[in-house]
Short mmCIF file of C-alpha atoms and ligand atoms in Angstrom, two decimals:
data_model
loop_
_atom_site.label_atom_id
_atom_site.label_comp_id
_atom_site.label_asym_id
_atom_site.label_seq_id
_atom_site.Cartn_x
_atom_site.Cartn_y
_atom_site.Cartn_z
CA UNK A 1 73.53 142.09 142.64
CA UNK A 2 70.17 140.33 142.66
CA UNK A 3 67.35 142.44 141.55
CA UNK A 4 63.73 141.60 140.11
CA UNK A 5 63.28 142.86 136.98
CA UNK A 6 60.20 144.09 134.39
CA UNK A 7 60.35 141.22 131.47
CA UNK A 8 58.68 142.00 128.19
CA UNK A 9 58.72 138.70 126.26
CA UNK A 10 57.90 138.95 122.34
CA UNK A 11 57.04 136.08 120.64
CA UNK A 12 57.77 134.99 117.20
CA UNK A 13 56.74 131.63 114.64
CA UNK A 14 54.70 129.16 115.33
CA UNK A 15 52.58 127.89 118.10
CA UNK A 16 55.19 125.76 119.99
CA UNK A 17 57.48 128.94 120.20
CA UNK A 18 53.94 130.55 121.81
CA UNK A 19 54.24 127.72 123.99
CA UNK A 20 57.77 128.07 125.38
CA UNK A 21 57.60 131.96 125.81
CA UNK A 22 54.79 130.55 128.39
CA UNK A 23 57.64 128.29 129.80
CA UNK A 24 60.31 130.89 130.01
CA UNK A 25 57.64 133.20 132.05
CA UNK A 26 56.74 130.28 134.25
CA UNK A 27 60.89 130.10 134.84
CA UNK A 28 61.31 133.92 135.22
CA UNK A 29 58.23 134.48 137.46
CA UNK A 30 59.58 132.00 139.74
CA UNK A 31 63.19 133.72 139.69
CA UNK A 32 61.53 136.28 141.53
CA UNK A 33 60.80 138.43 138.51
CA UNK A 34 58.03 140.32 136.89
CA UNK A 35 56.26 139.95 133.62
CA UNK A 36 55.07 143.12 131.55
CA UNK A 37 52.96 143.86 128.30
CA UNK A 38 54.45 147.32 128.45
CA UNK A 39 57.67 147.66 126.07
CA UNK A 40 58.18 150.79 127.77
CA UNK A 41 58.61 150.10 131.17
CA UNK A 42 60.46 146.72 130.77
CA UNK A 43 64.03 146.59 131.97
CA UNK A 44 64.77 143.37 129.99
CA UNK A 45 63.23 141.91 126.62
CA UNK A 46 63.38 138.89 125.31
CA UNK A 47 62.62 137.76 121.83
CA UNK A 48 61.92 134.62 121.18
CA UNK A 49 62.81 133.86 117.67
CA UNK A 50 61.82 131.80 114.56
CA UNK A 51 64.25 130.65 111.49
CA UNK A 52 62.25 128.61 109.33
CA UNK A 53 62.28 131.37 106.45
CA UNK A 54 64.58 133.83 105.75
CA UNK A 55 62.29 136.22 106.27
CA UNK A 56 61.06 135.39 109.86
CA UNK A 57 65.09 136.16 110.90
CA UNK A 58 64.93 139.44 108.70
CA UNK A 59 61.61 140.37 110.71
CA UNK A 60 63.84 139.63 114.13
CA UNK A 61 66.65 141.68 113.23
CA UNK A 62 64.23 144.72 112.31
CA UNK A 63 62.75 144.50 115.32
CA UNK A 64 66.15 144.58 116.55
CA UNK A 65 66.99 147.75 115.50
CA UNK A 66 63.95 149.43 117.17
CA UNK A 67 64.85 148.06 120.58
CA UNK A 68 68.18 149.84 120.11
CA UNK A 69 66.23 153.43 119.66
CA UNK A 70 64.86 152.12 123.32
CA UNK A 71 68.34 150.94 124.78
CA UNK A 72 70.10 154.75 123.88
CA UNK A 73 67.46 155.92 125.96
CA UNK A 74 67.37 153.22 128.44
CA UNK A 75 70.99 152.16 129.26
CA UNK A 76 70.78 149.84 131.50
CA UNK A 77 67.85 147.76 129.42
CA UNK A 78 68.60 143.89 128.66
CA UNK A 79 68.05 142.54 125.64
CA UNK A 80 67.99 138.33 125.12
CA UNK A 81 67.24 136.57 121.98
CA UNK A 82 65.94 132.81 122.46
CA UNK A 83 64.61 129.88 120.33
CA UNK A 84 65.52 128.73 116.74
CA UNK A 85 66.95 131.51 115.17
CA UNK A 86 69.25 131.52 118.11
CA UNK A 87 70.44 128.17 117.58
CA UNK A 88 70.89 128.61 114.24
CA UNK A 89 72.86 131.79 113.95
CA UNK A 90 74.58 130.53 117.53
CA UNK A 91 77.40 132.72 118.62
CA UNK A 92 78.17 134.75 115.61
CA UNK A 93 74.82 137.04 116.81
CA UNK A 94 76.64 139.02 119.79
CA UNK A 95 79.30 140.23 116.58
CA UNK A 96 75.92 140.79 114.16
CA UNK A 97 73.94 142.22 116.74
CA UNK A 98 75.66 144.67 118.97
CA UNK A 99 72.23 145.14 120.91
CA UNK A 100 72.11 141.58 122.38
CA UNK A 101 73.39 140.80 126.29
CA UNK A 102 72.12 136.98 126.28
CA UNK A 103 71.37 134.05 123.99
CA UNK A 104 69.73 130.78 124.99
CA UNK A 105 68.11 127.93 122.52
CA UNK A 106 65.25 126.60 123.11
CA UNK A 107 66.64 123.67 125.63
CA UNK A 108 68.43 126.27 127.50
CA UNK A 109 65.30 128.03 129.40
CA UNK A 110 65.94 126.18 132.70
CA UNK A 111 69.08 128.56 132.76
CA UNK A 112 67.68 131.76 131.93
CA UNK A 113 67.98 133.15 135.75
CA UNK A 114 72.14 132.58 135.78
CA UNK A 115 72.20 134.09 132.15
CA UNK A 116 70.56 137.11 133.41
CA UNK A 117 72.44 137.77 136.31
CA UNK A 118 75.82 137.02 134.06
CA UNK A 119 74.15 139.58 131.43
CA UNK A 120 73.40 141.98 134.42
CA UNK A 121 77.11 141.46 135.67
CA UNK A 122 77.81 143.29 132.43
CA UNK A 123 79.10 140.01 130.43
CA UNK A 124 77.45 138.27 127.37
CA UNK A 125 75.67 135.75 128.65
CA UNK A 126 74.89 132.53 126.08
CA UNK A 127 73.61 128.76 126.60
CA UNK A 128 72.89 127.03 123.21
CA UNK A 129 73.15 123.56 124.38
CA UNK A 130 70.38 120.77 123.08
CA UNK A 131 69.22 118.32 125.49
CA UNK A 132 68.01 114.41 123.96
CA UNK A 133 65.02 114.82 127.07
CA UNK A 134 64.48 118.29 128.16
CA UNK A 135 60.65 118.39 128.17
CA UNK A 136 60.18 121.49 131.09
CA UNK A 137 56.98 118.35 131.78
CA UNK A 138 57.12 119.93 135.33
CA UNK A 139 57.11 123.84 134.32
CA UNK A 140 53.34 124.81 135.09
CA UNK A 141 53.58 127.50 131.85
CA UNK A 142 52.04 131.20 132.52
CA UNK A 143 49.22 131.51 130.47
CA UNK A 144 49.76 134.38 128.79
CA UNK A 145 47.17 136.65 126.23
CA UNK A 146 45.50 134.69 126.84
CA UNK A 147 41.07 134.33 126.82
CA UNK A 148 41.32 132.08 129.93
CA UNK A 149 39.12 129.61 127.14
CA UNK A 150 41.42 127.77 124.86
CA UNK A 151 45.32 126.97 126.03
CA UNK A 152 48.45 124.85 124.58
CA UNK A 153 50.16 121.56 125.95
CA UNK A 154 53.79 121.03 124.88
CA UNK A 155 53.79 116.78 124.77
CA UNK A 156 56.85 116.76 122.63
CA UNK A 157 59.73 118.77 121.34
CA UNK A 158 62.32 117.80 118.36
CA UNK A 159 62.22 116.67 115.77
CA UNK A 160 63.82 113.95 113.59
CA UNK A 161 62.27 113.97 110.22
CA UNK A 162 64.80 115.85 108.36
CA UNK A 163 62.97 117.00 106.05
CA UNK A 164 64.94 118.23 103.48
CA UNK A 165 63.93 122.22 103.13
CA UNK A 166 63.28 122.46 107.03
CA UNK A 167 65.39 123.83 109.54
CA UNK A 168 63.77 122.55 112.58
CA UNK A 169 65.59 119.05 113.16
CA UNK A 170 68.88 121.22 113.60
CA UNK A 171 67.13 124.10 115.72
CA UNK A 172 65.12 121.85 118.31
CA UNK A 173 67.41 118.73 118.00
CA UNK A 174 66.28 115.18 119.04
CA UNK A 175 62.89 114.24 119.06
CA UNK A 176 61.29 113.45 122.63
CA UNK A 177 57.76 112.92 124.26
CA UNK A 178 56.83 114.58 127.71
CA UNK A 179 55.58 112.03 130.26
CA UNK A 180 52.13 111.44 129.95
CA UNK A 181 51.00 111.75 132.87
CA UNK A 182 52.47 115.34 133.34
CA UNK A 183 50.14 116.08 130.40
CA UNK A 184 46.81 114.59 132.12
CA UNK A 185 48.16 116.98 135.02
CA UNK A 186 48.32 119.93 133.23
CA UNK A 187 45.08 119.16 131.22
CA UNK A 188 43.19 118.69 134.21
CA UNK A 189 44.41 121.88 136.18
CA UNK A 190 43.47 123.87 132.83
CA UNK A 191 40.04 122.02 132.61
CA UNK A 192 39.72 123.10 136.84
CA UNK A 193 40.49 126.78 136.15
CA UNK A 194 37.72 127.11 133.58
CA UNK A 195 39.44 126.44 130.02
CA UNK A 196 37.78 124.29 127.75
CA UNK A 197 39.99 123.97 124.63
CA UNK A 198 43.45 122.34 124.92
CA UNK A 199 45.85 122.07 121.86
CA UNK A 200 47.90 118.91 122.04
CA UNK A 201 51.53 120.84 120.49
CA UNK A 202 54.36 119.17 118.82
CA UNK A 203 56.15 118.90 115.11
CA UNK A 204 54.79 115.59 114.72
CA UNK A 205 52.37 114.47 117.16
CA UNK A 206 51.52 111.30 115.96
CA UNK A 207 54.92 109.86 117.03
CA UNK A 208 54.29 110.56 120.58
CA UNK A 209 55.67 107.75 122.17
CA UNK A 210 56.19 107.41 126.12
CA UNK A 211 56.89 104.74 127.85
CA UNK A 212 56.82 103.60 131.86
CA UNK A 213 56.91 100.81 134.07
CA UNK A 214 57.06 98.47 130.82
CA UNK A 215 53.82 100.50 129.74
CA UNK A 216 53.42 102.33 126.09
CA UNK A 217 51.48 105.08 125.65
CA UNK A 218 50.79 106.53 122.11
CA UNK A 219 49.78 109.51 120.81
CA UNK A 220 46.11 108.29 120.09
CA UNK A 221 46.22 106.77 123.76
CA UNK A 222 46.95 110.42 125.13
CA UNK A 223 44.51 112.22 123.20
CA UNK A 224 42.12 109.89 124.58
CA UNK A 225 43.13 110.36 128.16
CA UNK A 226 42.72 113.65 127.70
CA UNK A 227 39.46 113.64 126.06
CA UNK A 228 38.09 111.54 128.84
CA UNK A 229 38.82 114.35 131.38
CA UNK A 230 35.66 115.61 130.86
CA UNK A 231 32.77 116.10 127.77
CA UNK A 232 33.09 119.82 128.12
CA UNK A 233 37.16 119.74 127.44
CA UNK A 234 37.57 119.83 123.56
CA UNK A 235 40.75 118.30 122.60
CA UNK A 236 42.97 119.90 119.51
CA UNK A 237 46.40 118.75 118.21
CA UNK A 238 49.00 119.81 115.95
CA UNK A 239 50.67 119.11 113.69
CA UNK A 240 49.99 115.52 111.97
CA UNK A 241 52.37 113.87 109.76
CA UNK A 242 51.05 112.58 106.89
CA UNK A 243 53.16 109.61 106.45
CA UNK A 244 52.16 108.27 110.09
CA UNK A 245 48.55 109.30 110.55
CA UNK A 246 47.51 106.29 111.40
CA UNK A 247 43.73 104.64 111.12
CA UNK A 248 43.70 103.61 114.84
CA UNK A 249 44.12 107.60 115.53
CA UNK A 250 41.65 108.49 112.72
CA UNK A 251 39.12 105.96 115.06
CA UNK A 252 39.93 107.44 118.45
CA UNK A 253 38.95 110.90 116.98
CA UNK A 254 36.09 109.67 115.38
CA UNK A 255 34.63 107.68 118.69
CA UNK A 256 35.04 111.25 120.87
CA UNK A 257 32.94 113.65 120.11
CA UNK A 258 34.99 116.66 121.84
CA UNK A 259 37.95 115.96 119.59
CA UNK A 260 37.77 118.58 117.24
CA UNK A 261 36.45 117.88 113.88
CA UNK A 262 39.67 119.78 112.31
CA UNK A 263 42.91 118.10 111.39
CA UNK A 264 45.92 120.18 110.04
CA UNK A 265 48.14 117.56 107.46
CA UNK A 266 50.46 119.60 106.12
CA UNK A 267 50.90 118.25 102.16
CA UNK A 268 53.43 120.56 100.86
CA UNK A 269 53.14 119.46 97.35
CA UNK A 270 51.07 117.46 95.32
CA UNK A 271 54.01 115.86 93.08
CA UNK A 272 54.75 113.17 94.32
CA UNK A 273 58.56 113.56 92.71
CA UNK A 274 58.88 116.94 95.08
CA UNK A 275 57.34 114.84 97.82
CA UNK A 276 60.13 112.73 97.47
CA UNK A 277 62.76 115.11 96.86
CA UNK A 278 61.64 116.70 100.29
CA UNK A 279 62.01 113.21 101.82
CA UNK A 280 58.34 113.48 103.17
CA UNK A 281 57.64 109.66 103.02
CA UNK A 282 54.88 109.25 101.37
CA UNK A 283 53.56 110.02 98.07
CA UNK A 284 50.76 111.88 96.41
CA UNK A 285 48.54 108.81 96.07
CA UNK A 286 48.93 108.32 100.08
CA UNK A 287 48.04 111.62 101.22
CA UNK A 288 45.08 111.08 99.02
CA UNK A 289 44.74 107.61 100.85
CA UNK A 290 44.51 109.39 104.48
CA UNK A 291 42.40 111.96 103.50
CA UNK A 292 39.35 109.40 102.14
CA UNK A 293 40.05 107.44 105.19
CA UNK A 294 39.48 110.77 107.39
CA UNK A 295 36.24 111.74 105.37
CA UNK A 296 34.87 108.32 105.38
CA UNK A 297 35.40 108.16 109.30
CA UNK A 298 34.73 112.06 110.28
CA UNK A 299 32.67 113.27 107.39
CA UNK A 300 31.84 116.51 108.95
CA UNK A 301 35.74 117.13 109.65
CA UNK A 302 37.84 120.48 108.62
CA UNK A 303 41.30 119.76 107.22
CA UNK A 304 43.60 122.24 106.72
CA UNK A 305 47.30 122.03 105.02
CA UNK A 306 50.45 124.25 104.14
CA UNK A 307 52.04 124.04 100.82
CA UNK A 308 55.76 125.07 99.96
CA UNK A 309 55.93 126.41 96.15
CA UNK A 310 58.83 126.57 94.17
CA UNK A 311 61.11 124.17 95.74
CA UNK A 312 64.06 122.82 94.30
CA UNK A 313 63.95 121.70 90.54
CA UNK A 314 59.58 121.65 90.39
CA UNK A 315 58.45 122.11 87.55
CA UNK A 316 55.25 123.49 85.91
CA UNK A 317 53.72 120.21 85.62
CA UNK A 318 54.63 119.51 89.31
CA UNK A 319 53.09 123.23 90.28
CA UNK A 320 50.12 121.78 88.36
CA UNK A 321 49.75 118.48 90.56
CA UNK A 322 49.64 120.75 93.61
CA UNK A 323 46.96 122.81 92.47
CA UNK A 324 45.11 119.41 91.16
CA UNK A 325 45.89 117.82 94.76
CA UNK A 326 44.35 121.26 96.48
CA UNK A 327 40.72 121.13 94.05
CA UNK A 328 40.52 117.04 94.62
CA UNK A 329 41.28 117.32 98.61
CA UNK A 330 39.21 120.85 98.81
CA UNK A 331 41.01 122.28 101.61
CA UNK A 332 38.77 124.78 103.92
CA UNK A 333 42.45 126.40 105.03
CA UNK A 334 45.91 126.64 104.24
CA UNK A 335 49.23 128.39 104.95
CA UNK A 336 51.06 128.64 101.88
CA UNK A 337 54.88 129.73 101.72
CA UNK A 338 57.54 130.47 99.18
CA UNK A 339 60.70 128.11 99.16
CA UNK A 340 63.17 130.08 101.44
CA UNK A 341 66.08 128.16 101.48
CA UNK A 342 67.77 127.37 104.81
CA UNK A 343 71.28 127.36 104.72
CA UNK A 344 73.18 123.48 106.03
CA UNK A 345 69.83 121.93 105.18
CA UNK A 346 70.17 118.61 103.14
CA UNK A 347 68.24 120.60 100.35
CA UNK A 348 71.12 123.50 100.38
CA UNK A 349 73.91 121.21 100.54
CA UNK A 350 72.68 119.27 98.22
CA UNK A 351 69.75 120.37 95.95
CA UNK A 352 69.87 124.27 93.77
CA UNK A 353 67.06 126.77 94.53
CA UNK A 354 66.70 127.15 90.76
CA UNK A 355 63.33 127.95 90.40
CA UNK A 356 63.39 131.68 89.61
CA UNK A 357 61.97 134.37 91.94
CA UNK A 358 59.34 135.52 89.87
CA UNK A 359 58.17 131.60 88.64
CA UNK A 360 58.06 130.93 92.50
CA UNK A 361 56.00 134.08 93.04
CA UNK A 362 53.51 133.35 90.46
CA UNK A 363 52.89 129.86 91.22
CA UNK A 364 52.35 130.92 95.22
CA UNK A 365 50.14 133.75 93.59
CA UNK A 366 48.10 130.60 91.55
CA UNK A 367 48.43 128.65 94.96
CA UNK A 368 46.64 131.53 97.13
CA UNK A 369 44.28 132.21 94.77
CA UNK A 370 42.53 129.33 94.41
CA UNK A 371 42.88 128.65 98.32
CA UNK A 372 41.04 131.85 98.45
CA UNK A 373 38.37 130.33 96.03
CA UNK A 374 38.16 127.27 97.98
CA UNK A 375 38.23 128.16 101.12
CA UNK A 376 34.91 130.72 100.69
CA UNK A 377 33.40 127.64 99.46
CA UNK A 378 33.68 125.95 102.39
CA UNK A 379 32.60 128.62 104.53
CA UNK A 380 29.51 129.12 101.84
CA UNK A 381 28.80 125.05 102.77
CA UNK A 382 28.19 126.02 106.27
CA UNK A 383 25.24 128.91 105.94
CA UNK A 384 22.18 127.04 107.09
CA UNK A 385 23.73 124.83 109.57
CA UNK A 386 23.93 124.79 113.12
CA UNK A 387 26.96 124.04 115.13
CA UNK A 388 28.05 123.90 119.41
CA UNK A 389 29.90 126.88 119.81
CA UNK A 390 32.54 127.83 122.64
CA UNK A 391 32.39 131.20 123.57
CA UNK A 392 35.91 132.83 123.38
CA UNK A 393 34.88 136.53 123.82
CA UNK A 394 33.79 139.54 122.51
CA UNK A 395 34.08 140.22 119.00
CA UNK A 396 36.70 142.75 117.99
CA UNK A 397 34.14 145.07 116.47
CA UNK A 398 31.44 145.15 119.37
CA UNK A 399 30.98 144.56 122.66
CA UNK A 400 27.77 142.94 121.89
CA UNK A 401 28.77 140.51 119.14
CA UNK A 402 30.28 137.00 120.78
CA UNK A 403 33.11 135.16 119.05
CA UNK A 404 34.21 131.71 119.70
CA UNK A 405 35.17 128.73 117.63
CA UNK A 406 33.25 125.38 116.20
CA UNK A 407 34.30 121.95 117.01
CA UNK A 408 35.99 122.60 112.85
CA UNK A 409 38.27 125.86 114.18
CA UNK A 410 35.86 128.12 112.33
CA UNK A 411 35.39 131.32 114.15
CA UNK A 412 32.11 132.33 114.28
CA UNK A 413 30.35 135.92 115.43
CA UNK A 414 26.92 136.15 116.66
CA UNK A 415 24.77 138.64 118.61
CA UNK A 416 25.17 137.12 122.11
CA UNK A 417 22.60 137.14 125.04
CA UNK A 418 24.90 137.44 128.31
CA UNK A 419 27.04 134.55 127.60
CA UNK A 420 30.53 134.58 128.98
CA UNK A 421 33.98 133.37 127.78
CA UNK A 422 33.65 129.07 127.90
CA UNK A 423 29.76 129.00 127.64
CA UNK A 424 28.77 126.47 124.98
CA UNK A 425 25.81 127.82 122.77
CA UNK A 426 24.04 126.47 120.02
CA UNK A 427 24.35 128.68 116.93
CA UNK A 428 22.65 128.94 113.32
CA UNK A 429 25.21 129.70 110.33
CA UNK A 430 23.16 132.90 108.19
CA UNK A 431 26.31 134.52 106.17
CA UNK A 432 29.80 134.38 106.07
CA UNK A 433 32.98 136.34 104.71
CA UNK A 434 35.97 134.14 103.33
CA UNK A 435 37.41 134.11 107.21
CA UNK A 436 34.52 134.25 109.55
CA UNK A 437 31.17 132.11 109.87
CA UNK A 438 28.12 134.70 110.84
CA UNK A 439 25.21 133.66 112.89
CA UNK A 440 22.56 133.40 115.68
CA UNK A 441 21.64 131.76 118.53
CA UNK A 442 19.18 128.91 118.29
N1 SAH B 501 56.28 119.99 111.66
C1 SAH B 501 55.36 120.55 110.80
C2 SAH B 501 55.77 121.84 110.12
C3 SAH B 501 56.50 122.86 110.86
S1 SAH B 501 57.10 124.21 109.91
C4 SAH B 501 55.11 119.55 109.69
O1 SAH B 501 56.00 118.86 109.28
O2 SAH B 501 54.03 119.55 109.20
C5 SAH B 501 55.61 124.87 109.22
C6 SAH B 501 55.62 124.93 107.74
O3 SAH B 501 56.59 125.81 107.26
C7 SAH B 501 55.91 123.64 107.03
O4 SAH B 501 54.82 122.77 107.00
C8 SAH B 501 56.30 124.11 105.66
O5 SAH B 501 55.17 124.25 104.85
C9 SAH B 501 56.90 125.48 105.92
N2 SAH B 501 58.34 125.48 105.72
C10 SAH B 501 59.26 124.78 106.42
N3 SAH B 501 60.50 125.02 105.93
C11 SAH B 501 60.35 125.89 104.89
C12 SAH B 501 61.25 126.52 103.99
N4 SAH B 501 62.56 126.27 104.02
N5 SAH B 501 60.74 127.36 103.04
C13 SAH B 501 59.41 127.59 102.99
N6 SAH B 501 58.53 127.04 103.83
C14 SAH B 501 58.98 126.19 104.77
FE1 SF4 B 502 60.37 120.29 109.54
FE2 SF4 B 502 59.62 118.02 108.43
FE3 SF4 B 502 60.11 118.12 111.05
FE4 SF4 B 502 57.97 119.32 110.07
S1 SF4 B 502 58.36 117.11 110.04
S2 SF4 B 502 59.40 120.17 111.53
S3 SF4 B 502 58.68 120.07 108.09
S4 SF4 B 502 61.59 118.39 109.41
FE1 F3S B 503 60.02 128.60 113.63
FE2 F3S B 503 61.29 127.12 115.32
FE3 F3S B 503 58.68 126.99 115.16
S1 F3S B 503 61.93 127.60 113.28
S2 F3S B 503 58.31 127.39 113.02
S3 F3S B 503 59.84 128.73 115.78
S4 F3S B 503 60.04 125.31 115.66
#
């Protein structure tokens, strides 16, 4: 029985899940089926699923419970759960989760249409299997909830790193790069239908490496591809590894003005004993290193970081190095996280998660706090200046208040005079909150 179905996709973690849940609509779309934002009137949904803390799988399996209120009701609804948490928990879900008809891992999207018509055959329907260069480089994603202003590019999936809390390396599998020119493709097409704000996507950009016809291309070659599409394109990436952010990239940035002045370099501590213990590759005195060599050649750029507290064996001196490294670096953002240990990482096979819960909750407290403090500061830094502004919308409180972002990711509000989504306006900085830059049009 062939039938087009009502797909609600949910979307879970971080931005290259976001990403692939545009894929797997692309994939369904063309399957002949439909895509809905109404939970209601969906006849399948799919939940596309993160693992990297224990709590991002407790989140999933809550929400699981609620779509089983809708499948009493709704007997013949489908439900699928896809991405990391799917390839972690692999087959052992359909036993833990009575509720779920298909499985697929985030390499496995190609097949979605035969697992659906399996799951709709009545039978459990799974495909878990990593691929060393599945890149979907031709799958033209749906842009979904999206502004029609700012979009994502997949350039790379996997990743290799191992580093030793994460759980990625063993839930995405081999690191690859998408050809490059697919990626000047899609840019282009995005830049033709109007958006101007791409986000290069991968778990460590920097090693983007693609080669053809005996020719190289790196990551700071693509971004500067991309930026040459056109002035009014602003080019984003993430994320950077420290250890390889390299001063050739740092240049390329630098010489293109529609690169954005923001670069996320996730640190995760500033002892350079966790560092290691991580096995991040470089040390305290590095990161320090790349961050003078980004201020010196981008002095007006944003960098933003995400800190792990209370990993294995830190101490209170160690806690104290990170909150040292945060005042001497004076982050404008960060996403800061508890130590969630992930089990058959090289830190649970081999490291104890001895730092009690209440130490690790305190020092995160310490950790947000002073973010808090400094991150206020920078917004304080930026009253009386002007910056370009790309219109995103209206802002959530009134129709007459524009949002959009600076070339530094700051959002910024401002009383707008007909401007539409991907206008460029010039706009003077007059207060600000700890999260949002307020101003007015010059
Ligand atoms: N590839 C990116 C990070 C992806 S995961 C990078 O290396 O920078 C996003 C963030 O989640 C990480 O930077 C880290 O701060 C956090 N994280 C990863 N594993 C974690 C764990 N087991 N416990 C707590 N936080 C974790
Ligand atoms: Fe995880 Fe490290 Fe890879 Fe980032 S670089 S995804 S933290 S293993
Ligand atoms: Fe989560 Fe997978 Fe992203 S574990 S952070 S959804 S790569």
């Amino acid at each position: 029985m062939e039938s087009k179905r009502k797909i609600f996709i949910e979307t879970h973690g971080c931005q290259m899940n976001f990403s692939d849940s545009e894929i797997v609509g692309s994939i369904l779309v063309d399957d002949g089926h439909e895509l809905t934002k109404d939970l209601k009137e969906a006849d399948v949904i799919l939940v596309n699923t993160c693992s990297i803390r224990d709590n991002a799988e407790i989140k999933v399996r809550n929400r699981l419970k609620q779509f089983n209120v809708l499948k009493r009701n709704k007997p013949g609804l489908l439900v699928g759960l896809l991405g990391c948490m799917a390839e972690r928990v692999k087959e052992n879900l359909f036993d833990e989760e009575k509720i779920l008809d298909l499985i697929a891992g985030p390499d496995a999207y190609r097949d979605l249409p035969q697992l659906l018509r399996k799951a709709e055959g009545g039978q459990k329907a799974i495909n878990l299997i990593l691929s060393a260069d599945e890149t979907y480089a031709d799958i033209t994603p749906v842009r979904m909830d999206g502004n029609g202003v700012a979009a994502f590019i997949s350039i790379m999936r996997g990743c290799e790193n191992f580093c030793s809390y994460c759980v990625v390396p063993y839930t995405r599998g081999t690191e690859r790069s998408r050809p490059h020119l697919t990626i000047l493709k899609e840019a282009r097409e995005l830049f033709d239908k109007g958006f101007r704000d791409v986000t290069l996507l991968g778990q460590n950009v920097n090693s983007y490496a693609w080669e053809d016809a005996g020719q190289k291309v790196g990551f700071a070659e693509l971004i500067a591809s991309i930026a040459e599409i056109s002035p009014m394109l602003r080019v984003r990436f993430a994320t950077s590894h420290p250890k390889d952010i390299s001063n050739e990239l740092i240049g390329v940035i630098a010489l293109h003005p529609n690169i954005c002045r923001s670069i996320h370099l996730p640190v995760q501590s500033g002892s350079s004993r966790m560092l290691w213990e991580m096995n991040r590759n470089y040390t305290r005195e590095w990161y320090l290193d790349r961050i003078s060599a980004i201020r010196k050649a981008i002095p007006d750029c944003m960098i933003s970081t995400d800190i792990i507290s209370g990993f294995c064996g830190e101490t209170e001196e160690d806690h104290k190095e990170t909150l040292s490294l945060m005042e001497n670096v004076a982050f404008d953002y960060a996403y800061m996280f508890k130590y969630s240990e992930r089990p058959n990482t090289l830190a649970a096979d081999t490291k104890k998660d001895d730092v009690p819960e209440d130490v690790k909750s305190r020092r995160l407290q310490e950790i947000i706090n002073f973010q808090g403090e400094l991150s206020l500061e920078s917004y304080k830094r930026d009253i009386g200046k002007t910056f370009e502004v790309l219109v995103e919308g209206s802002s959530k409180r009134s129709k007459s208040q524009l949002s959009g972002r600076n070339s530094q990711n700051k959002m910024i509000v401002f009383p707008g005079a007909g401007q539409e989504p991907g206008d460029y306006v010039m706009v003077r900085i007059v207060e600000c909150t700890s999260a949002t830059l307020i101003g007015e049009l010059v």
